[in-house]
GROMACS .gro file of C-alpha atoms in nm:
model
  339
    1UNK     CA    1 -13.381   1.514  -7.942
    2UNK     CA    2 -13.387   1.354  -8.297
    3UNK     CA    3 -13.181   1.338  -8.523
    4UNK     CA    4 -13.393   1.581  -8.789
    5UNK     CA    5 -13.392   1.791  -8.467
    6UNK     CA    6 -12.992   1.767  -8.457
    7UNK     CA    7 -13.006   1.800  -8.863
    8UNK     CA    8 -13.188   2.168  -8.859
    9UNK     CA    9 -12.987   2.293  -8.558
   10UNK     CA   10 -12.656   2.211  -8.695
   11UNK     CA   11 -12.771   2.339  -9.049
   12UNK     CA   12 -12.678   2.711  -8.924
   13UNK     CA   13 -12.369   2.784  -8.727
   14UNK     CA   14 -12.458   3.038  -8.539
   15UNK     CA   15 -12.635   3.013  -8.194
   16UNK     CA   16 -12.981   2.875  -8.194
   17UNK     CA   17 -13.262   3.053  -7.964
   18UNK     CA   18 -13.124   2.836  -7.659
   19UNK     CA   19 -12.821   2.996  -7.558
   20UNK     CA   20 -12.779   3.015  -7.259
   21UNK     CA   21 -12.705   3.397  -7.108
   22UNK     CA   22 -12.366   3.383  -6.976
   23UNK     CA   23 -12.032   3.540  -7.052
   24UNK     CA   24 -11.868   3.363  -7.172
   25UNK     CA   25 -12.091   3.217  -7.438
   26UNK     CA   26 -12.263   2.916  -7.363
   27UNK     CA   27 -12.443   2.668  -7.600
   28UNK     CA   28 -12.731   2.542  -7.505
   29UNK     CA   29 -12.682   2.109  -7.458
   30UNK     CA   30 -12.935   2.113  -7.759
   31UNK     CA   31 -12.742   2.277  -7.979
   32UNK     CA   32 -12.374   2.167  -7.889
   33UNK     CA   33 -12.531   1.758  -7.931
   34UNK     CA   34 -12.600   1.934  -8.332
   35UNK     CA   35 -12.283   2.073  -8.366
   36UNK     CA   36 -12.109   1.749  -8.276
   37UNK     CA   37 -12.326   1.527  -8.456
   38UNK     CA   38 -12.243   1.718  -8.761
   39UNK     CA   39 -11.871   1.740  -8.722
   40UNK     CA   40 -11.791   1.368  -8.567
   41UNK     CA   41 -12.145   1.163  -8.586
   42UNK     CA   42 -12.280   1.097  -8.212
   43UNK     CA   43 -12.337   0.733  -8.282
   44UNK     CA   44 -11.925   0.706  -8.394
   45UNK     CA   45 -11.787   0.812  -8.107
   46UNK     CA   46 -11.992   0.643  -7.811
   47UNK     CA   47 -11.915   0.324  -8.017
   48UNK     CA   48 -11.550   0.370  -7.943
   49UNK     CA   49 -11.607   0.175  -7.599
   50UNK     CA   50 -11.291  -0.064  -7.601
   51UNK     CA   51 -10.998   0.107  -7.346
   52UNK     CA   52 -10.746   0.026  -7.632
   53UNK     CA   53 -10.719   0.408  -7.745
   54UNK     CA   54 -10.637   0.530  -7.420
   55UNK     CA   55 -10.259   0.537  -7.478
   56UNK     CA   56 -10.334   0.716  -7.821
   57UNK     CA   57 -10.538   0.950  -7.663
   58UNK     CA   58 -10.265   1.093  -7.416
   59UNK     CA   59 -10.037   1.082  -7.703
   60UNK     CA   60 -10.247   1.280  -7.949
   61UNK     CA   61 -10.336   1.508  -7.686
   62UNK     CA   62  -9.974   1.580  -7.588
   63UNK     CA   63  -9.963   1.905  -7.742
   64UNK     CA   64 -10.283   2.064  -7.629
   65UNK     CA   65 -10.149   2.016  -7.245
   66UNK     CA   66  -9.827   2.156  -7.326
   67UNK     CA   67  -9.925   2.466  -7.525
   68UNK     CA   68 -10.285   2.544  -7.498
   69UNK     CA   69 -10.443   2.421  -7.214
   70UNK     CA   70 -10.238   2.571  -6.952
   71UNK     CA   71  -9.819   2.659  -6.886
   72UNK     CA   72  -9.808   2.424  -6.619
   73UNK     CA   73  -9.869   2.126  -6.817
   74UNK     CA   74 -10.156   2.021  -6.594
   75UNK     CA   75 -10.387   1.777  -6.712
   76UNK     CA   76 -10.654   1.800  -6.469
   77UNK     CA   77 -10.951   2.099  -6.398
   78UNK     CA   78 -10.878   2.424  -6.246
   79UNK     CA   79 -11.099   2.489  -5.905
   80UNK     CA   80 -11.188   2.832  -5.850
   81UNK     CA   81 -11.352   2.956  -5.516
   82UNK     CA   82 -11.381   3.307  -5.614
   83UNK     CA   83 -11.042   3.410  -5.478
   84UNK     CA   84 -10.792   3.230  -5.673
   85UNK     CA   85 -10.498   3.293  -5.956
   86UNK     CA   86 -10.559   3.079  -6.211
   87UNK     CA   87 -10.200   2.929  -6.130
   88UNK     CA   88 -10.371   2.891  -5.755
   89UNK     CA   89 -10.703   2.738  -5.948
   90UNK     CA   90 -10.510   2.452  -6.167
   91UNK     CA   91 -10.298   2.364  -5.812
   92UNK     CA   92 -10.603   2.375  -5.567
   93UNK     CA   93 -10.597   1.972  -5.562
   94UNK     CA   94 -10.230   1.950  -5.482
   95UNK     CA   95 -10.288   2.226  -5.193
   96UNK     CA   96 -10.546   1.993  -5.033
   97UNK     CA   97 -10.233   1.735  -5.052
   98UNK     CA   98 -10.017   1.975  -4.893
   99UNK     CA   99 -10.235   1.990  -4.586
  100UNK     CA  100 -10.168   1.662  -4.527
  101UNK     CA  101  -9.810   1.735  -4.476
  102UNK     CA  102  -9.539   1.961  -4.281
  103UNK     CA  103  -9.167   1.980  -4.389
  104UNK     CA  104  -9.078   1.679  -4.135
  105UNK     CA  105  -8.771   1.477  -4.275
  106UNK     CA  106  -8.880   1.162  -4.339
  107UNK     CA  107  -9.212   1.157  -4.487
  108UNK     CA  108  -9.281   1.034  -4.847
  109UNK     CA  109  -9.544   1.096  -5.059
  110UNK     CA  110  -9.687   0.897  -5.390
  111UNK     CA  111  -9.913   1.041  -5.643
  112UNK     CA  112 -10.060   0.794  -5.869
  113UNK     CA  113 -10.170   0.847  -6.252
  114UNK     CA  114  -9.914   1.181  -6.254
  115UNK     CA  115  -9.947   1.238  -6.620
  116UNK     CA  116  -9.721   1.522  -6.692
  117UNK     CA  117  -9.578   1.555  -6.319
  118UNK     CA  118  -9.747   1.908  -6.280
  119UNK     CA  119  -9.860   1.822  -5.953
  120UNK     CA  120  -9.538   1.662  -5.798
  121UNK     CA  121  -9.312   1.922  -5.878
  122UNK     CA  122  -9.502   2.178  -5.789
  123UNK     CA  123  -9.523   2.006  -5.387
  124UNK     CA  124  -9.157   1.871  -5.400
  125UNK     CA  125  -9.064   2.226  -5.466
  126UNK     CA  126  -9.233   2.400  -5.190
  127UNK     CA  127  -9.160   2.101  -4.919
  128UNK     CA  128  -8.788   2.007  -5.004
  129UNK     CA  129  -8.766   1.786  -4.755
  130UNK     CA  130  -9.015   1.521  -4.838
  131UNK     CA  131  -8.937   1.293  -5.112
  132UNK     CA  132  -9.230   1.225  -5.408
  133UNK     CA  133  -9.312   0.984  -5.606
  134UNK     CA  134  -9.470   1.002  -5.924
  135UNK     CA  135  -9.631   0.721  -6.152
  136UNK     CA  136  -9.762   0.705  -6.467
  137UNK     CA  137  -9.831   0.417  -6.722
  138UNK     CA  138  -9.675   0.630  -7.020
  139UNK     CA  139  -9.312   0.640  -7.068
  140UNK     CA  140  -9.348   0.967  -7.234
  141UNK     CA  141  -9.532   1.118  -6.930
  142UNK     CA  142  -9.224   1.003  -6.693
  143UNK     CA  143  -8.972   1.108  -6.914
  144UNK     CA  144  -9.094   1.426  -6.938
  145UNK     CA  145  -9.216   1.468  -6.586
  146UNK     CA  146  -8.856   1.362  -6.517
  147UNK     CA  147  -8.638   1.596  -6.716
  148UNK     CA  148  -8.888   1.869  -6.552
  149UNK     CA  149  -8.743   1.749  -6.241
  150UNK     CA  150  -8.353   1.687  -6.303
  151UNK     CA  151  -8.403   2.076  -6.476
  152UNK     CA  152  -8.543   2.245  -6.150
  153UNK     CA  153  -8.278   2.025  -5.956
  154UNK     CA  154  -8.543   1.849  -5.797
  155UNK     CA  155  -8.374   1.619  -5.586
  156UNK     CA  156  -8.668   1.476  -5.394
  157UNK     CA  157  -8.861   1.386  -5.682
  158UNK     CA  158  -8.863   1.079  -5.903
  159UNK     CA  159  -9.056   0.949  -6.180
  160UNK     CA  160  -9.169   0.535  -6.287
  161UNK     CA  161  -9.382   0.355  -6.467
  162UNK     CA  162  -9.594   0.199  -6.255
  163UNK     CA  163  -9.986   0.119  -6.288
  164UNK     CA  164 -10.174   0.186  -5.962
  165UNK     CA  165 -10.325  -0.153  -6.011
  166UNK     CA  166  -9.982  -0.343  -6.011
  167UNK     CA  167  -9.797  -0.065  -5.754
  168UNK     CA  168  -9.449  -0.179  -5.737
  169UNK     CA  169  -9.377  -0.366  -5.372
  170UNK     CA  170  -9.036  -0.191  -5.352
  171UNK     CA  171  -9.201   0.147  -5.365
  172UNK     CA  172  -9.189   0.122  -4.971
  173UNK     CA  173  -9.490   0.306  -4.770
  174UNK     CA  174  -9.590   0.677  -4.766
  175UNK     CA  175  -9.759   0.956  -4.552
  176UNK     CA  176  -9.995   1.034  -4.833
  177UNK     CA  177 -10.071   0.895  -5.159
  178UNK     CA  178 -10.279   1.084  -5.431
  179UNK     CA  179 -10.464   1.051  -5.751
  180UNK     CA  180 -10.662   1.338  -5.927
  181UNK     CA  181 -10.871   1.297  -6.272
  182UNK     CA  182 -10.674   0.922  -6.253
  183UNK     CA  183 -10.871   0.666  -6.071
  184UNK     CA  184 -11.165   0.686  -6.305
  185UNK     CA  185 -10.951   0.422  -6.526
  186UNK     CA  186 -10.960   0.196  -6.251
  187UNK     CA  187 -11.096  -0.157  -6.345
  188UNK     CA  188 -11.046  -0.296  -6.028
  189UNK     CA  189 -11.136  -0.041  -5.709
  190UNK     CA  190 -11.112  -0.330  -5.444
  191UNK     CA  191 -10.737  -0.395  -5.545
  192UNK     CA  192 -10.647  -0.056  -5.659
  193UNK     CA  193 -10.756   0.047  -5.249
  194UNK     CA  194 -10.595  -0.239  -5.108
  195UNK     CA  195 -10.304  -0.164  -5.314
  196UNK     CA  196 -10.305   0.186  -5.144
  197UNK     CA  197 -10.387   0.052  -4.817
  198UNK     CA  198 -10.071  -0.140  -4.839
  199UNK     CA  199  -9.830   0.180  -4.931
  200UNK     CA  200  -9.972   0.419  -4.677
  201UNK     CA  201  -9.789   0.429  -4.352
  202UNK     CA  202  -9.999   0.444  -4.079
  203UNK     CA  203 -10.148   0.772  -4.024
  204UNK     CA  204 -10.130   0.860  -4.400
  205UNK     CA  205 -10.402   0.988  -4.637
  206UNK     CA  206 -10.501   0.890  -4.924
  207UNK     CA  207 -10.640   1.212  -5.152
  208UNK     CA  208 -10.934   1.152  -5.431
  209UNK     CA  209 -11.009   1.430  -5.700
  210UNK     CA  210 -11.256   1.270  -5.982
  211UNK     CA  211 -11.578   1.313  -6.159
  212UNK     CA  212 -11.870   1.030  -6.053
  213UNK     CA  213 -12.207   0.932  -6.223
  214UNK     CA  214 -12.453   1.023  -5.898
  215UNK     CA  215 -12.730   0.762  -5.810
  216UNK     CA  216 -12.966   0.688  -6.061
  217UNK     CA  217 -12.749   0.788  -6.393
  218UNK     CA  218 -12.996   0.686  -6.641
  219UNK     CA  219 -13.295   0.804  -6.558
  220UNK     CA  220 -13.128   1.183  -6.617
  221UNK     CA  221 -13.261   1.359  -6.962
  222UNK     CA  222 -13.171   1.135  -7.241
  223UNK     CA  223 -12.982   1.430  -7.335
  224UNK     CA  224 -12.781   1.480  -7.026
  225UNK     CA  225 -12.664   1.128  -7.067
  226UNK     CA  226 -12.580   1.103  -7.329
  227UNK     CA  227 -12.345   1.425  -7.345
  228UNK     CA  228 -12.207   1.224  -7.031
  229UNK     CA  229 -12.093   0.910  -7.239
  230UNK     CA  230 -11.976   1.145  -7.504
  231UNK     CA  231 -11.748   1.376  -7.181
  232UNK     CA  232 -11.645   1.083  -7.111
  233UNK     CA  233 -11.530   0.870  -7.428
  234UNK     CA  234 -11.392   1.195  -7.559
  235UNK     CA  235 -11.136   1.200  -7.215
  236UNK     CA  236 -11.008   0.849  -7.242
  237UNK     CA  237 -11.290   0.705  -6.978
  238UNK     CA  238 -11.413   0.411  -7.199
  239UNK     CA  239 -11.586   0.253  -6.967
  240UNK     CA  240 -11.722   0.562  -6.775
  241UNK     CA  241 -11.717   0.705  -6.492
  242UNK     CA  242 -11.752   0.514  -6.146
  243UNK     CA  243 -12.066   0.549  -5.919
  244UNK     CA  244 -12.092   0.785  -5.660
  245UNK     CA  245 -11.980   0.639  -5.380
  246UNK     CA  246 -11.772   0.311  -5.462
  247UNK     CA  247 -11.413   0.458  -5.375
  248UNK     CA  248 -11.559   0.510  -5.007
  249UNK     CA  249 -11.678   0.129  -4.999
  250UNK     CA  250 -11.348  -0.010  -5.187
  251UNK     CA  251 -11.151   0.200  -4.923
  252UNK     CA  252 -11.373   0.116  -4.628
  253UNK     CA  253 -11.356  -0.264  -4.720
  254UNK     CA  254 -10.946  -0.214  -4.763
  255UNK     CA  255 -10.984  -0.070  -4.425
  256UNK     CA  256 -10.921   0.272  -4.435
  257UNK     CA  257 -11.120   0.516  -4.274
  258UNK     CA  258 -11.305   0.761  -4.485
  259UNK     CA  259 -11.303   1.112  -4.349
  260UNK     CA  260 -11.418   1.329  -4.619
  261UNK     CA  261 -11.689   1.279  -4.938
  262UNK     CA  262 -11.731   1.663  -5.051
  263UNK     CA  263 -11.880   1.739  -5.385
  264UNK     CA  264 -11.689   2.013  -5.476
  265UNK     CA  265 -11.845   2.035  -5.843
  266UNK     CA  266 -11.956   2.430  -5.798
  267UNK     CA  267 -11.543   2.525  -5.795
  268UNK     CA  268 -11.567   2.363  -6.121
  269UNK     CA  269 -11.767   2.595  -6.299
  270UNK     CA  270 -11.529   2.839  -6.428
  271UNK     CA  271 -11.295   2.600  -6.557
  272UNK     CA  272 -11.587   2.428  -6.771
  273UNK     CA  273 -11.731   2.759  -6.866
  274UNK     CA  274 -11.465   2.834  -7.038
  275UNK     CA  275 -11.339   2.545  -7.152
  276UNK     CA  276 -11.705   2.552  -7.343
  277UNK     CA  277 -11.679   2.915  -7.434
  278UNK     CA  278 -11.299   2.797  -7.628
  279UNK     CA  279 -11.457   2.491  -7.758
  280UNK     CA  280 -11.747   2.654  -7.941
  281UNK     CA  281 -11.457   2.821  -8.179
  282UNK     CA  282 -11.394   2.459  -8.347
  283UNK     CA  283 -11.754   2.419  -8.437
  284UNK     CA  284 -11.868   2.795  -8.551
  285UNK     CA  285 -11.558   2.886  -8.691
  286UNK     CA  286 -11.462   2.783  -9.018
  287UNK     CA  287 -11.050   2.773  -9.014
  288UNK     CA  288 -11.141   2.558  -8.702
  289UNK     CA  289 -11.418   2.343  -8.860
  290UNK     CA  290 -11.118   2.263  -9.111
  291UNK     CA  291 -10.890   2.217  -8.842
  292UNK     CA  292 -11.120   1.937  -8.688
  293UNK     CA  293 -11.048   1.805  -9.019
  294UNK     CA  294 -10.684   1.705  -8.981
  295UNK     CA  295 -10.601   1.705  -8.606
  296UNK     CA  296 -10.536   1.339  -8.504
  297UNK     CA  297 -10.897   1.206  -8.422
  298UNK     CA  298 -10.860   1.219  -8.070
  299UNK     CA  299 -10.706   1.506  -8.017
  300UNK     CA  300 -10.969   1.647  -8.213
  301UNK     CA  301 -11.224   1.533  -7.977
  302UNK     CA  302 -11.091   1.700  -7.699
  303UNK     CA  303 -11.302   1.949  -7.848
  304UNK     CA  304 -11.618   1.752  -7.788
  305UNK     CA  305 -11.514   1.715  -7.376
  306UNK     CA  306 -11.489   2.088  -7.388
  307UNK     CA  307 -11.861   2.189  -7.534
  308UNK     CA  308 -12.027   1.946  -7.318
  309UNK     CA  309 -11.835   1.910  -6.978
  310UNK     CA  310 -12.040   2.248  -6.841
  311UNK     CA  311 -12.337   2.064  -6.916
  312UNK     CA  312 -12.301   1.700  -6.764
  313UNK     CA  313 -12.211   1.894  -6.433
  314UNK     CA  314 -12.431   2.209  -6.388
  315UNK     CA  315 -12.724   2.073  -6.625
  316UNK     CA  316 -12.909   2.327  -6.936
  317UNK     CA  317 -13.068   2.553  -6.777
  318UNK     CA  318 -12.997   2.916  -6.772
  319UNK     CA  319 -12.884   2.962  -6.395
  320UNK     CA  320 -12.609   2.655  -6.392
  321UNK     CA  321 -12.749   2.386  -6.098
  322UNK     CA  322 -12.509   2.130  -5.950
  323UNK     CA  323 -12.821   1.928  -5.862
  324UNK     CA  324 -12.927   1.912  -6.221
  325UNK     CA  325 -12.610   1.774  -6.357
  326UNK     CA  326 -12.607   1.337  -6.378
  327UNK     CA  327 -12.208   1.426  -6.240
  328UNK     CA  328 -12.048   1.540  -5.918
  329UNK     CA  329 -11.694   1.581  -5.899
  330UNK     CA  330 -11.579   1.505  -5.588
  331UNK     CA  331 -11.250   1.498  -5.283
  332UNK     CA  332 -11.248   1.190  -5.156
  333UNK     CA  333 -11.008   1.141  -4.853
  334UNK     CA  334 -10.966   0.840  -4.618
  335UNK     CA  335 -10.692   0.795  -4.354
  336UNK     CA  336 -10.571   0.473  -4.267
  337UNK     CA  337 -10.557   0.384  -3.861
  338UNK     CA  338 -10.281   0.416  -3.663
  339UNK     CA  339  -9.994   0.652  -3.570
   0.00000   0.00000   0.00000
């Protein structure tokens, strides 16, 4: 698409003839590239590659979690299978985790990257007698995620700052250790799964939840890849996404035993839907469009994530294909051998 092509689309802001014939509304990937051209300049933000703004970003964002995204405070996607609550939806990657458990005295569990702690209090309130640990690089996350806890008298749950590349040795070993929407800012997957290979007791599980570029990322539609560098600048992920299948390696090599790769992507598409449908109100509508204005810049752009996250993971067609998509999100588990 060129830019005069970009120019002329974004010239009018209603739909153009693309749209694609779902309800909610969807955008065709032609015409949300114009809109966000026009509002915050394509080139600008896929030049903002250094990982320095990632702290901001959380920060900035802070408010959207906590009152508009969703009232749990989670900070990851919803994954619908046709038969669940939203509330069941937004905690479908922490009931995978609970599988992995039973109310046993004794057994610990570490979730890494825990952001706002939705995930950990929600399991150390339905198994009281397992302890959790959450981690998070931002103090503000694990003071929040802490209060949250000493308020529901949460007494096996605590909160640190910790980086999952530089885990704490006198965090001890657990029977499962978690991550979901985290380890994409992983620099280092080698250490990061020896690091986890170290805390896991034998027996335990480590649980995956993330978005991966699938073989062969750049030959997609220049399009499609580009709205991919934009989903993921706009979410923090400087450096992008990892490559399909590199946590299984990095865990195989730390010698864990992978037991499940699933693309789950499909359970995704409600969540993006209408994350899309709510993110074409900053572009069309003008007390948003003015709103873009003044939001901090990178809370703004969470608006950006939102038009084009449908796209990079069901394609632009009118019937939404997993296979067309240059993303898969996937759950990743590997156990590690023993007991």
């Amino acid at each position: 698409m060129t830019n005069l092509d970009m120019k002329a689309a974004a010239d009018d802001a209603t739909p153009d003839p693309r749209i694609i014939s779902e309800a909610p509304l969807l955008f065709s990937l032609s015409h949300s590239l114009a809109l966000i051209d026009r509002s915050f300049g394509i080139d600008r933000i896929i030049a903002d590659t250094g990982d320095d703004f990632v702290d901001s970003y959380y920060r900035q964002s802070l408010p959207g979690y906590s009152r508009l995204y969703n009232p749990w405070q989670c900070m990851h996607l919803p994954l619908h299978d046709g038969t669940l609550s939203e509330g069941e939806a937004f905690f479908a990657q922490a009931a995978e985790v609970a599988r992995h458990l039973d109310d046993r005295p004794g057994q610990r569990v570490l979730e890494l990257g825990c952001g706002l702690g939705a995930n950990s209090l929600h399991l150390a309130e339905r198994f009281p007698h397992v302890a959790f640990v959450g981690t998070d690089l931002m103090t503000q996350h694990v003071e929040r995620a802490g209060a949250k806890a000493k308020a529901g008298a949460l007494s096996n749950l605590s909160f640190r700052k910790a980086s999952f590349e530089d885990l704490p040795e006198d965090l001890g070993q657990f029977d499962a250790i978690f991550g979901i929407e985290t380890l994409c800012y992983a620099s280092d997957l080698a250490l990061v799964a020896r690091l986890i290979a170290r805390h896991l007791r034998p027996g335990g599980h480590v649980v995956l939840f993330d978005a991966h570029r699938k073989p062969g990322f750049g030959e997609f539609p220049e399009d499609l890849v580009t709205a991919t560098k934009l989903y993921e600048i706009t979410t923090a992920v400087a450096r992008g996404f990892h490559d399909e299948g590199r946590w299984q390696q990095a865990f195989a090599a730390a010698g864990l035993e992978v037991t499940t790769a699933e693309d789950i992507t499909e359970q995704t598409k409600a969540g993006l839907t209408t994350l899309h449908s709510r993110a074409t109100k900053a572009f069309v509508q003008r007390k948003w469009r003015l709103a873009l204005k003044v939001m901090p810049r990178y809370f703004a752009r969470n608006a950006v994530a939102g038009l084009v996250g449908y796209h990079v993971c069901f394609g632009d067609r009118i019937a939404p294909d997993t296979s067309l998509g240059p993303i898969t999100y996937q759950k990743i588990i590997a156990r590690k051998p023993g007991d």
